[in-house]
Amino acid sequence: MKESITRYQFISLIILFEFGSSIIVGLGFEAKQNAWLFILLSMAGGLILYGLFTRFVSFYPDTPFPQVIQILAGPVIGYILVWGYILYFLYISARVLRDFTILISQTILHETPLFAVSLLFMIVVGFACYLGIEVIARSGELFLPYVLLMGGLFLMFVFIMDLPKIERLEPFFNIGVKELLSLVFPRGVSFPFGELIVFAVIFPHLEHPLNSFRYGVIGILISGIILLIISVTILMVLGPTIAMNSTVPLLDTISLVNIQGIIQRMDPIVIIIMVVTGFFKITIFFYGGVTMLQYLFKLPRRKSKGLIGFIGLLVMTVSMLISENIAEHLKEGLEIVPLYVHVPMQMIVPSLLLLLLFIRKRKIQKK
């Protein structure tokens, strides 16, 4: 029986996914005072990319993503591309897992080894994937209001203390167009907006797959605007230099809150938000990779315990070995991965598949 999710659940997943590791590393701080413009341009590019991803749905609305790849690229090249996306989804899952294990070990579990934190995370992620997309989507629907509420509390406390200073955003437009566009592409477009390519695996489970573009645009706009508000608030509190050099700028911002000595040490609010959004981002990428493996091996979900367990251990191992320290990890994630990993899998391959789709369509029309 086909698993089905509602439009609200789908939008909830997109919002939580987009927050993901963007909450940890921040968004647009490399553009300094122009972070707001960086986010707007990146979001516009992300909407174009998302339109590209959903184009396939209009022709194959109920067809699994790996099958669409094989239909368009042929059995041999399609098989290779399917494996490429499996490795891509699992690799990014491992990277995001490393983001959050470092965060947790540095904030609340100081003496706990990274291995133990990773294992606990992957047990929950693996169990969620075994239960299926319906359970993941219902969880997203349940958690989203609490995440938005806690995010609202963060903003409220920061503004009550009058921490944001508008002058920290001055001077406006102090960056060249060429420099700004070099930041937007590929880094801004690919992270986090271009990563929605993984939702191609989820499109067939929508109640109305043909509406996936409309629902996705709503999710992207909501998450993008919230990320814009949070990033600008952080800049107005910390200033561009501190925000850009901070490991977790959101955490540094909330730590400054101290209202009459009563409301202080609000770090748990941010940590809870980060853990929840991180769980959904890791889970969706992991689900994407596992689902495509199940398709290749023709394994039903209920008989995939061993596969999920093995892949979970593999992802956990990769996350541990991916970099030696957080500085190296962030440098790889912000400088190397966008150009050499995201661009091919988010832009080049989907564009070639779309070209093949149009060629196929024209041949059918001529017949």
Coordinates of C-alpha atoms in Angstrom, one line a residue:
M1 CA 0.0 0.0 0.0
K2 CA 1.3 3.4 -1.0
E3 CA 2.3 5.7 1.9
S4 CA 0.7 9.1 1.6
I5 CA 1.4 12.5 3.2
T6 CA -0.6 15.7 3.3
R7 CA 0.4 19.1 1.9
Y8 CA 0.8 20.5 5.4
Q9 CA 3.1 17.6 6.4
F10 CA 5.1 18.1 3.2
I11 CA 5.5 21.9 3.9
S12 CA 6.4 21.2 7.5
L13 CA 9.2 18.8 6.4
I14 CA 10.6 21.4 4.0
I15 CA 10.6 24.1 6.6
L16 CA 12.3 21.9 9.2
F17 CA 14.7 20.5 6.6
E18 CA 15.7 24.0 5.5
F19 CA 16.4 25.1 9.0
G20 CA 18.6 22.0 9.6
S21 CA 22.3 22.9 9.7
S22 CA 21.6 26.5 8.5
I23 CA 20.6 27.2 12.2
I24 CA 24.1 26.1 13.3
V25 CA 26.5 27.7 10.8
G26 CA 24.2 30.6 10.1
L27 CA 23.2 31.9 6.6
G28 CA 24.8 34.7 4.7
F29 CA 27.3 36.0 7.3
E30 CA 30.1 35.9 4.7
A31 CA 28.3 38.7 3.0
K32 CA 28.4 40.7 6.2
Q33 CA 25.9 43.6 6.3
N34 CA 24.4 42.3 3.0
A35 CA 23.4 39.0 4.5
W36 CA 19.7 39.9 3.8
L37 CA 20.4 40.4 0.1
F38 CA 22.5 37.2 0.0
I39 CA 19.6 35.2 1.4
L40 CA 17.0 36.7 -0.9
L41 CA 19.2 36.0 -4.0
S42 CA 20.0 32.5 -2.8
M43 CA 16.3 31.8 -2.1
A44 CA 15.4 33.0 -5.6
G45 CA 18.0 30.7 -7.1
G46 CA 16.7 27.9 -4.9
L47 CA 13.2 28.4 -6.2
I48 CA 14.4 28.1 -9.8
L49 CA 16.3 24.9 -8.8
Y50 CA 13.2 23.5 -7.0
G51 CA 11.1 24.2 -10.2
L52 CA 13.7 22.1 -12.1
F53 CA 13.3 19.2 -9.6
T54 CA 9.5 19.2 -9.7
R55 CA 9.4 19.4 -13.5
F56 CA 9.8 15.6 -13.7
V57 CA 6.7 15.2 -11.5
S58 CA 4.5 16.7 -14.1
F59 CA 5.4 13.8 -16.5
Y60 CA 5.9 11.0 -14.0
P61 CA 3.7 12.0 -10.9
D62 CA 3.6 8.5 -9.3
T63 CA 6.9 7.1 -10.4
P64 CA 9.8 6.7 -7.9
F65 CA 12.7 9.0 -8.5
P66 CA 15.3 6.3 -9.2
Q67 CA 12.9 4.8 -11.8
V68 CA 12.5 8.2 -13.5
I69 CA 16.3 8.5 -13.7
Q70 CA 16.5 5.1 -15.4
I71 CA 13.6 5.9 -17.8
L72 CA 15.4 9.1 -19.0
A73 CA 19.0 8.1 -18.9
G74 CA 18.7 4.4 -19.8
P75 CA 19.3 1.3 -17.8
V76 CA 23.1 1.5 -17.6
I77 CA 23.8 5.2 -17.2
G78 CA 20.6 5.5 -15.1
Y79 CA 21.8 2.7 -12.8
I80 CA 25.1 4.6 -12.3
L81 CA 23.3 7.9 -11.6
V82 CA 21.0 6.2 -9.1
W83 CA 24.1 5.0 -7.2
G84 CA 25.5 8.5 -7.5
Y85 CA 22.4 10.0 -5.7
I86 CA 22.4 7.2 -3.1
L87 CA 26.0 8.1 -2.2
Y88 CA 25.3 11.8 -2.4
F89 CA 22.3 11.6 0.0
L90 CA 24.1 9.4 2.5
Y91 CA 27.3 11.5 2.4
I92 CA 25.3 14.7 3.1
S93 CA 23.5 12.8 5.9
A94 CA 26.9 12.0 7.4
R95 CA 28.0 15.6 7.1
V96 CA 24.9 16.9 8.9
L97 CA 25.2 14.2 11.5
R98 CA 28.8 15.4 12.2
D99 CA 27.4 19.0 12.5
F100 CA 25.0 18.0 15.2
T101 CA 27.2 15.6 17.1
I102 CA 29.8 18.3 17.5
L103 CA 27.2 20.8 18.6
I104 CA 25.8 18.5 21.3
S105 CA 29.2 17.4 22.5
Q106 CA 30.3 21.0 22.9
T107 CA 27.2 22.3 24.6
I108 CA 25.4 19.8 26.7
L109 CA 27.3 16.5 26.7
H110 CA 30.9 17.7 27.2
E111 CA 32.3 14.4 28.4
T112 CA 30.4 12.1 26.0
P113 CA 32.4 10.7 23.1
L114 CA 31.3 11.7 19.6
F115 CA 30.8 8.0 18.8
A116 CA 28.1 7.7 21.5
V117 CA 26.3 10.8 20.4
S118 CA 26.3 9.7 16.8
L119 CA 25.1 6.2 17.7
L120 CA 22.1 7.6 19.7
F121 CA 21.2 9.9 16.8
M122 CA 21.4 7.1 14.2
I123 CA 19.3 4.7 16.3
V124 CA 16.5 7.3 16.2
V125 CA 17.0 8.2 12.5
G126 CA 17.2 4.5 11.5
F127 CA 14.0 3.7 13.4
A128 CA 12.2 6.6 11.8
C129 CA 13.2 5.5 8.3
Y130 CA 12.0 1.9 9.1
L131 CA 8.6 3.3 10.2
G132 CA 8.3 5.1 6.9
I133 CA 7.7 8.6 5.4
E134 CA 4.2 8.8 6.9
V135 CA 5.5 8.6 10.4
I136 CA 8.4 11.1 9.6
A137 CA 5.9 13.5 8.1
R138 CA 3.5 13.3 11.0
S139 CA 6.4 13.9 13.4
G140 CA 7.3 17.0 11.3
E141 CA 3.7 18.2 11.5
L142 CA 3.8 17.8 15.3
F143 CA 7.2 19.4 16.0
L144 CA 7.0 22.4 13.6
P145 CA 4.7 24.5 15.8
Y146 CA 7.0 24.0 18.8
V147 CA 10.1 24.9 16.8
L148 CA 8.4 28.1 15.5
L149 CA 7.2 28.9 19.1
M150 CA 10.7 28.6 20.5
G151 CA 12.2 30.6 17.6
G152 CA 9.6 33.3 18.4
L153 CA 10.7 33.3 22.1
F154 CA 14.3 33.7 21.0
L155 CA 13.4 36.8 18.9
M156 CA 11.2 38.2 21.7
F157 CA 13.8 37.9 24.4
V158 CA 16.5 39.4 22.2
F159 CA 14.4 42.4 21.3
I160 CA 13.0 42.9 24.9
M161 CA 16.6 43.4 26.0
D162 CA 17.2 45.8 23.1
L163 CA 20.2 43.9 22.0
P164 CA 19.8 44.4 18.2
K165 CA 21.4 47.7 16.9
I166 CA 20.5 48.8 13.4
E167 CA 23.8 50.6 12.9
R168 CA 25.6 47.2 12.9
L169 CA 24.0 46.6 9.5
E170 CA 25.5 49.8 8.1
P171 CA 26.8 50.6 5.5
F172 CA 24.3 49.0 3.2
F173 CA 25.4 47.7 -0.2
N174 CA 29.0 47.8 0.7
I175 CA 29.8 44.8 -1.4
G176 CA 30.4 44.6 -5.2
V177 CA 27.8 42.8 -7.4
K178 CA 30.4 40.4 -8.7
E179 CA 31.6 39.5 -5.2
L180 CA 28.0 39.1 -3.9
L181 CA 27.1 36.8 -6.9
S182 CA 30.2 34.7 -6.3
L183 CA 29.0 34.1 -2.7
V184 CA 25.4 33.3 -3.8
F185 CA 26.6 30.8 -6.5
P186 CA 27.2 28.1 -5.8
R187 CA 27.3 28.3 -2.0
G188 CA 24.1 30.2 -1.2
V189 CA 21.9 28.5 -3.8
S190 CA 23.1 25.0 -3.1
F191 CA 23.0 25.3 0.7
P192 CA 20.3 24.9 2.0
F193 CA 17.9 25.5 -0.9
G194 CA 19.4 23.2 -3.6
E195 CA 19.5 20.3 -1.1
L196 CA 15.8 20.0 -1.7
I197 CA 16.7 17.6 -4.5
V198 CA 16.3 14.9 -1.9
F199 CA 12.6 15.6 -1.8
A200 CA 12.3 14.1 -5.3
V201 CA 12.2 10.8 -3.4
I202 CA 9.2 12.1 -1.4
F203 CA 7.2 13.7 -4.3
P204 CA 5.3 10.4 -5.2
H205 CA 4.0 10.1 -1.6
L206 CA 2.2 13.4 -1.7
E207 CA -1.6 13.2 -1.8
H208 CA -1.5 15.3 -4.9
P209 CA 2.1 15.0 -6.4
L210 CA 1.3 17.5 -9.2
N211 CA 1.0 20.2 -6.6
S212 CA 4.5 19.5 -5.3
F213 CA 5.9 22.8 -6.8
R214 CA 3.2 24.9 -5.2
Y215 CA 3.6 23.4 -1.8
G216 CA 7.4 23.5 -2.0
V217 CA 7.4 27.2 -2.9
I218 CA 5.3 27.9 0.2
G219 CA 7.8 25.9 2.4
I220 CA 10.8 27.6 0.8
L221 CA 9.4 31.1 1.2
I222 CA 8.4 30.6 4.9
S223 CA 11.7 29.0 5.8
G224 CA 13.7 31.5 3.8
I225 CA 12.0 34.5 5.4
I226 CA 12.4 33.1 8.9
L227 CA 16.1 32.4 8.2
L228 CA 16.4 36.0 6.9
I229 CA 14.9 37.4 10.1
I230 CA 17.1 35.3 12.3
S231 CA 20.3 36.1 10.4
V232 CA 19.6 39.8 10.4
T233 CA 18.8 39.7 14.1
I234 CA 22.1 37.9 14.8
L235 CA 24.0 40.5 12.7
M236 CA 22.4 43.4 14.6
V237 CA 23.3 41.8 18.0
L238 CA 26.8 40.4 17.3
G239 CA 28.0 42.5 14.4
P240 CA 29.2 41.1 11.1
T241 CA 32.8 40.2 12.2
I242 CA 31.8 38.2 15.3
A243 CA 28.8 36.6 13.6
M244 CA 31.0 35.5 10.7
N245 CA 33.8 34.0 13.0
S246 CA 31.4 32.4 15.5
T247 CA 31.1 28.6 15.5
V248 CA 27.4 28.8 16.5
P249 CA 26.3 32.4 16.2
L250 CA 22.7 31.7 17.2
L251 CA 23.9 30.2 20.5
D252 CA 26.2 33.2 21.1
T253 CA 23.3 35.6 20.5
I254 CA 20.8 33.9 22.9
S255 CA 23.5 33.6 25.6
L256 CA 23.5 37.4 25.9
V257 CA 19.9 37.4 27.1
N258 CA 19.6 38.3 30.8
I259 CA 16.3 40.0 31.9
Q260 CA 16.6 41.2 35.5
G261 CA 18.6 38.2 36.4
I262 CA 15.4 36.1 36.1
I263 CA 15.3 35.1 32.4
Q264 CA 18.8 34.1 31.5
R265 CA 20.8 31.1 30.2
M266 CA 18.3 30.5 27.4
D267 CA 20.7 28.3 25.5
P268 CA 18.4 25.2 25.9
I269 CA 15.9 26.9 23.6
V270 CA 18.4 27.1 20.8
I271 CA 19.8 23.6 21.4
I272 CA 16.3 22.1 21.3
I273 CA 15.6 23.8 18.0
M274 CA 18.9 22.7 16.6
V275 CA 18.5 19.0 17.7
V276 CA 14.9 18.8 16.3
T277 CA 15.7 20.5 12.9
G278 CA 19.0 18.5 12.7
F279 CA 17.1 15.2 13.2
F280 CA 14.7 16.0 10.3
K281 CA 17.5 17.0 7.9
I282 CA 19.6 13.9 8.7
T283 CA 16.5 11.6 8.6
I284 CA 15.3 13.0 5.2
F285 CA 18.7 12.6 3.6
F286 CA 19.1 9.1 5.1
Y287 CA 15.6 8.2 4.0
G288 CA 16.4 9.3 0.5
G289 CA 19.5 7.1 0.3
V290 CA 17.9 4.1 1.9
T291 CA 14.7 4.3 -0.2
M292 CA 16.7 4.4 -3.4
L293 CA 18.7 1.3 -2.2
Q294 CA 15.4 -0.5 -1.5
Y295 CA 14.3 0.3 -5.0
L296 CA 17.5 -1.1 -6.5
F297 CA 17.5 -4.3 -4.4
K298 CA 13.7 -4.6 -4.7
L299 CA 13.4 -4.8 -0.9
P300 CA 10.1 -3.9 0.8
R301 CA 10.5 -1.4 3.7
R302 CA 9.3 -3.9 6.4
K303 CA 12.1 -6.3 5.3
S304 CA 14.9 -3.7 5.3
K305 CA 15.9 -3.8 9.0
G306 CA 19.3 -5.2 8.2
L307 CA 19.9 -2.8 5.3
I308 CA 18.9 0.2 7.4
G309 CA 21.1 -0.9 10.3
F310 CA 24.1 -1.5 8.1
I311 CA 23.7 1.9 6.2
G312 CA 23.2 3.6 9.6
L313 CA 26.5 2.3 10.9
L314 CA 28.2 3.2 7.6
V315 CA 26.9 6.8 7.8
M316 CA 27.9 7.1 11.4
T317 CA 31.4 5.8 10.6
V318 CA 31.8 8.3 7.7
S319 CA 30.6 11.2 9.9
M320 CA 33.3 10.3 12.4
L321 CA 36.1 10.1 9.8
I322 CA 34.9 13.0 7.6
S323 CA 37.2 15.6 9.2
E324 CA 39.7 15.9 12.0
N325 CA 38.1 19.0 13.7
I326 CA 35.2 21.5 13.3
A327 CA 37.3 24.1 11.5
E328 CA 38.2 21.6 8.8
H329 CA 34.7 20.3 8.7
L330 CA 33.2 23.8 8.2
K331 CA 35.7 24.7 5.5
E332 CA 35.0 21.6 3.5
G333 CA 31.2 22.1 3.9
L334 CA 31.3 25.8 2.8
E335 CA 34.0 25.8 0.2
I336 CA 34.6 22.4 -1.3
V337 CA 31.3 20.5 -1.1
P338 CA 29.1 23.2 -2.8
L339 CA 31.3 23.4 -5.9
Y340 CA 32.4 19.8 -6.4
V341 CA 29.4 17.8 -4.8
H342 CA 26.3 20.0 -4.8
V343 CA 26.7 21.6 -8.2
P344 CA 26.9 18.3 -10.2
M345 CA 24.1 16.5 -8.2
Q346 CA 21.8 19.5 -7.8
M347 CA 22.3 21.4 -11.1
I348 CA 24.2 19.5 -13.8
V349 CA 22.6 16.1 -13.6
P350 CA 18.9 17.4 -13.2
S351 CA 19.5 19.8 -16.1
L352 CA 20.7 16.9 -18.3
L353 CA 17.8 14.7 -17.2
L354 CA 15.4 17.5 -18.0
L355 CA 16.9 17.9 -21.5
L356 CA 16.5 14.1 -22.0
L357 CA 12.9 14.5 -20.9
F358 CA 12.1 17.1 -23.5
I359 CA 13.8 15.1 -26.2
R360 CA 11.8 12.0 -25.2
K361 CA 8.6 14.1 -25.2
R362 CA 9.2 15.5 -28.7
K363 CA 9.9 12.0 -30.0
I364 CA 6.6 10.8 -28.6
Q365 CA 4.7 13.8 -30.0
K366 CA 6.2 13.2 -33.5
K367 CA 4.9 9.6 -33.4

